[in-house]
XYZ file of C-alpha atoms in Angstrom:
360
model
C 61.574 73.316 10.302
C 63.292 76.234 12.082
C 64.669 76.165 15.596
C 61.566 77.912 16.977
C 59.183 75.453 15.259
C 61.188 72.431 16.422
C 61.168 73.745 20.000
C 57.373 74.226 19.901
C 56.799 70.723 18.536
C 58.977 69.195 21.238
C 57.124 71.137 23.918
C 53.756 69.953 22.584
C 54.912 66.327 22.475
C 56.262 66.598 26.029
C 52.954 67.988 27.315
C 50.988 65.267 25.524
C 53.111 62.483 27.018
C 52.945 64.068 30.475
C 49.150 64.361 30.310
C 48.754 60.782 29.150
C 50.854 59.494 32.031
C 48.607 60.947 34.732
C 45.995 58.415 35.745
C 44.500 56.978 38.934
C 46.223 53.882 40.203
C 44.130 51.377 42.127
C 45.494 48.589 44.222
C 43.923 46.284 46.783
C 45.977 45.854 49.920
C 45.642 43.495 52.815
C 46.384 44.512 56.391
C 46.059 42.375 59.485
C 44.887 43.203 62.987
C 45.430 40.122 65.153
C 43.827 37.234 63.282
C 41.549 39.517 61.238
C 42.490 40.379 57.679
C 41.604 43.809 56.374
C 40.584 43.951 52.757
C 41.136 47.538 51.764
C 40.563 49.321 48.492
C 43.421 51.774 48.229
C 43.418 54.538 45.681
C 46.582 56.468 44.910
C 46.199 59.490 42.671
C 49.016 61.453 41.115
C 46.910 64.601 41.105
C 44.435 66.067 43.542
C 40.768 65.736 42.638
C 38.854 68.962 42.124
C 35.700 69.776 44.057
C 32.250 69.096 42.656
C 29.435 71.642 42.392
C 25.646 71.365 42.098
C 26.003 72.054 38.378
C 28.596 69.287 38.006
C 27.282 66.280 36.151
C 27.125 62.658 37.213
C 29.868 62.019 34.660
C 32.080 64.504 36.519
C 31.530 62.669 39.788
C 32.164 59.252 38.256
C 35.311 60.576 36.602
C 36.723 62.086 39.792
C 40.078 60.357 40.483
C 39.285 60.241 44.212
C 36.359 57.924 43.455
C 38.195 55.664 41.014
C 37.055 52.076 41.295
C 33.926 52.712 43.348
C 32.252 55.845 41.953
C 29.051 54.043 40.955
C 28.564 52.832 44.519
C 28.014 56.448 45.539
C 24.826 56.426 43.468
C 21.585 54.854 44.717
C 20.728 52.126 42.223
C 22.602 48.959 41.314
C 22.847 47.838 37.687
C 21.173 50.954 36.323
C 22.268 52.964 33.315
C 22.388 56.568 34.517
C 22.017 59.679 32.424
C 25.524 60.899 33.062
C 24.639 64.390 31.831
C 22.331 64.829 34.844
C 23.486 67.578 37.173
C 24.177 66.714 40.799
C 21.688 69.424 41.690
C 18.983 67.165 40.239
C 20.119 63.965 41.942
C 17.016 63.986 44.120
C 15.067 62.741 41.099
C 16.876 59.401 41.521
C 15.490 59.021 45.066
C 11.731 58.365 44.786
C 11.237 57.725 48.529
C 13.077 60.870 49.580
C 12.331 64.581 49.873
C 14.072 67.883 50.591
C 17.305 66.754 48.949
C 19.613 69.754 49.333
C 22.146 69.940 46.466
C 24.705 71.938 48.433
C 24.525 69.475 51.310
C 24.979 66.550 48.918
C 27.944 68.154 47.174
C 29.540 69.301 50.429
C 29.628 65.724 51.733
C 31.070 64.426 48.455
C 33.733 67.133 48.578
C 34.625 66.121 52.125
C 35.322 62.637 50.757
C 37.417 64.096 47.940
C 39.418 66.146 50.448
C 40.088 63.064 52.554
C 41.419 61.134 49.554
C 43.507 64.136 48.506
C 45.088 63.993 51.986
C 46.033 60.376 51.387
C 43.290 58.782 53.461
C 41.435 55.611 52.493
C 37.679 56.131 52.457
C 36.453 52.914 50.803
C 36.557 49.509 52.470
C 35.340 46.072 51.453
C 33.985 44.336 54.547
C 33.424 41.078 52.700
C 36.484 39.209 51.451
C 37.024 38.376 47.805
C 36.343 34.722 48.654
C 33.013 35.653 50.225
C 32.090 37.648 47.147
C 32.964 34.788 44.839
C 30.835 32.454 46.926
C 27.936 34.925 46.907
C 28.143 37.406 43.988
C 25.257 39.462 45.420
C 27.803 40.854 47.907
C 29.826 42.492 45.123
C 28.348 45.974 45.590
C 28.631 46.138 49.378
C 31.108 48.455 51.070
C 31.822 50.893 53.873
C 32.646 54.574 53.322
C 34.749 55.930 56.180
C 34.543 59.510 57.500
C 37.351 59.824 60.026
C 37.062 61.634 63.318
C 39.534 61.634 66.180
C 41.720 58.508 66.435
C 40.301 56.124 69.008
C 36.959 57.905 69.235
C 33.711 55.894 69.220
C 32.230 55.014 65.862
C 28.804 55.225 64.269
C 27.435 53.196 61.369
C 24.890 54.945 59.155
C 22.463 52.867 57.071
C 20.634 54.996 54.476
C 17.123 54.191 53.317
C 15.574 53.431 49.955
C 12.821 50.904 50.560
C 15.390 48.089 50.218
C 15.281 48.884 46.490
C 18.146 51.407 46.439
C 20.594 52.989 48.902
C 20.177 56.743 49.326
C 23.682 57.494 50.598
C 23.949 60.876 48.875
C 21.060 62.179 51.013
C 20.882 60.032 54.158
C 24.412 58.691 54.408
C 27.281 60.953 53.455
C 25.715 64.207 54.770
C 24.954 62.535 58.132
C 28.474 61.154 58.351
C 30.046 64.482 57.483
C 28.211 66.218 60.325
C 28.749 63.480 62.911
C 32.454 63.173 62.104
C 32.851 66.953 62.396
C 32.210 66.425 66.137
C 35.192 64.095 66.371
C 33.473 60.737 65.939
C 34.385 58.079 63.389
C 31.560 57.298 60.988
C 30.964 54.548 58.449
C 28.262 54.731 55.785
C 27.041 51.288 54.795
C 26.414 50.285 51.208
C 24.283 47.167 51.660
C 22.636 44.800 49.203
C 19.490 46.393 47.776
C 16.715 44.422 46.157
C 17.018 41.406 48.456
C 14.832 42.477 51.372
C 15.302 43.486 54.988
C 16.927 40.295 56.250
C 19.781 40.341 53.736
C 20.411 44.064 54.232
C 20.525 43.602 58.001
C 22.978 40.725 57.594
C 25.224 43.182 55.757
C 24.975 45.656 58.636
C 25.809 42.914 61.132
C 28.769 41.823 59.007
C 30.014 45.398 58.723
C 29.919 45.872 62.500
C 31.893 42.654 62.987
C 34.448 43.869 60.441
C 34.881 47.175 62.279
C 35.324 45.425 65.628
C 37.905 43.005 64.204
C 39.884 45.782 62.540
C 39.360 48.591 65.050
C 43.078 48.987 65.699
C 44.016 49.370 62.045
C 41.026 51.634 61.424
C 41.839 53.763 64.463
C 38.381 53.614 66.043
C 37.141 52.901 69.540
C 34.739 49.983 69.907
C 33.088 51.188 73.092
C 29.903 53.244 72.966
C 29.287 52.815 69.254
C 25.966 53.891 67.761
C 23.790 52.774 64.865
C 21.936 55.275 62.684
C 19.335 54.509 60.063
C 16.646 56.199 58.015
C 13.514 54.479 56.714
C 14.671 51.022 55.553
C 18.033 51.698 57.193
C 16.260 52.434 60.475
C 14.678 48.975 60.370
C 18.151 47.502 60.048
C 19.639 49.558 62.885
C 16.680 48.835 65.163
C 16.847 45.096 64.430
C 20.507 44.914 65.451
C 19.736 47.004 68.530
C 16.963 44.608 69.521
C 18.521 41.254 68.705
C 22.270 41.748 68.186
C 24.486 40.863 65.252
C 24.615 37.136 66.017
C 20.916 36.875 65.149
C 21.897 37.934 61.631
C 24.822 35.599 61.080
C 27.609 37.789 62.460
C 29.631 37.849 65.674
C 28.038 38.091 69.109
C 29.086 41.630 69.991
C 28.014 44.252 72.523
C 24.826 46.101 71.623
C 25.119 49.749 70.553
C 25.019 52.440 73.217
C 22.354 54.222 71.155
C 20.199 53.625 68.084
C 19.054 56.588 65.999
C 16.014 55.940 63.798
C 14.429 58.280 61.273
C 10.908 57.830 59.861
C 10.356 54.097 60.026
C 7.283 51.927 60.450
C 9.388 49.251 62.161
C 7.397 47.759 65.044
C 9.474 44.839 66.348
C 11.190 45.196 69.711
C 12.707 43.097 72.477
C 12.581 43.185 76.255
C 16.055 44.741 76.424
C 16.364 47.701 74.092
C 19.246 50.184 73.791
C 18.532 53.905 74.170
C 16.633 54.962 71.052
C 16.219 58.343 69.365
C 13.440 58.717 66.796
C 12.332 61.400 64.339
C 9.447 61.519 61.863
C 7.544 64.018 59.738
C 4.021 64.913 60.778
C 2.738 64.250 57.247
C 4.631 61.013 56.587
C 2.341 58.614 54.748
C 4.985 55.926 54.205
C 5.935 55.628 57.877
C 3.037 57.349 59.677
C 3.918 59.019 62.989
C 1.320 56.858 64.735
C 3.371 53.733 63.960
C 6.617 55.214 65.158
C 4.993 56.613 68.288
C 3.552 53.172 69.062
C 7.002 51.572 68.996
C 8.479 54.399 71.053
C 5.789 53.783 73.675
C 6.594 50.058 73.677
C 10.282 50.807 74.196
C 9.455 53.083 77.107
C 7.311 50.362 78.622
C 10.247 47.956 78.271
C 12.382 50.387 80.260
C 14.439 51.841 77.407
C 15.565 55.455 77.348
C 13.909 57.155 74.370
C 13.633 60.554 72.735
C 11.057 61.214 70.027
C 10.468 64.206 67.738
C 7.698 64.850 65.230
C 8.260 67.719 62.794
C 5.588 69.905 61.275
C 5.020 70.141 57.546
C 7.235 67.207 56.610
C 6.613 63.925 54.861
C 8.930 60.980 54.339
C 12.640 60.967 53.622
C 13.641 64.501 54.639
C 17.218 63.451 55.474
C 19.167 66.167 57.318
C 16.114 68.402 56.945
C 18.041 71.414 55.682
C 15.719 74.432 55.533
C 12.847 72.583 57.244
C 11.392 72.302 60.735
C 13.641 69.261 61.259
C 16.908 71.087 60.655
C 19.248 70.435 63.565
C 17.913 67.001 64.438
C 21.257 65.328 63.760
C 22.900 67.546 66.387
C 20.128 66.592 68.835
C 20.732 62.916 68.076
C 24.475 63.290 68.666
C 23.761 64.800 72.085
C 21.420 61.897 72.853
C 24.168 59.435 71.927
C 26.667 61.289 74.097
C 24.352 61.188 77.103
C 24.272 57.409 76.880
C 27.989 56.802 76.502
C 29.020 54.739 79.509
C 32.438 53.318 78.762
C 34.164 55.864 76.549
C 37.436 57.223 77.908
C 36.951 60.403 75.919
C 35.798 63.536 77.647
C 33.207 65.525 75.762
C 33.284 69.255 76.040
C 31.504 72.154 74.415
C 33.434 74.417 72.127
C 32.779 78.085 71.647
C 30.160 77.399 68.965
C 28.151 75.112 71.213
C 29.089 71.934 69.368
C 30.341 68.914 71.239
C 33.811 67.710 70.430
C 36.214 65.092 71.694
C 39.311 66.168 73.622
């Protein structure tokens, strides 16, 4: 072999070895905040993850280094074999109780998560310990996805819907969190146990709130004036905690949220002391008819709660952010409602030049 050929072969071998050495490295770390132990899934990648597009496939998303170790928890169904050739633009077909799934909105939220990991931030947290998971294996697929806002700002927990059969985070979780966190707030999207009913899912929400309170310092979030957001099944969970508190669901006895945001739910239960509640529903919703939601809103008013209620024309169930519909902009309205009912936050909220609230 001549000098030129030997040089080429060496270059090829060097590139092959270099390529093979690049892989995502996962490690679980433990941090402490007082007596509370944080169980954190840390993901360190030697290369930045590329953005996804609507024509990217599920396989592309699952193979994204930023999502190593938890990629399948981004998807709605547990223990399901997905067609990994499906494009993300068609992901709405996996969400039978949802409508108006906007591919660009879905992908934009996923890319926000990728960007955060590329910046070295942790976005995935286990709120149950490994011991708790061993004791109850149904807790294996639970988690919190963290969208950071301003350090020390109040937090929100978003519980997506899915009829307690699946968790529609790609439509009712990550896009909500991306918008809310863009206003400076810290937002967690809850992956709860699906297939076990409302009580178990609400226990997961209560446990997640306790985890956030215990680890607020390490997470960099304020525990005053937090809010709970939920859509459909997730709205039942948020409303239940608002009515009865986390202790009623096996968690710590903590302050109630400063606001509860509920989207298209038939939930009817309420207590004599309700937090301020914001509700939205589609005029043509046959799963959670507006009449049911309006009835609960009236009961909350009668109990003395501050409420705001919106019914949108031409919409059925599960419209999520409502991009391109009569409901578009409702998340911004809900944020303003939350802000109006913040009582203890030390943050001053101002309007920026674009009319959006932000934290200074």
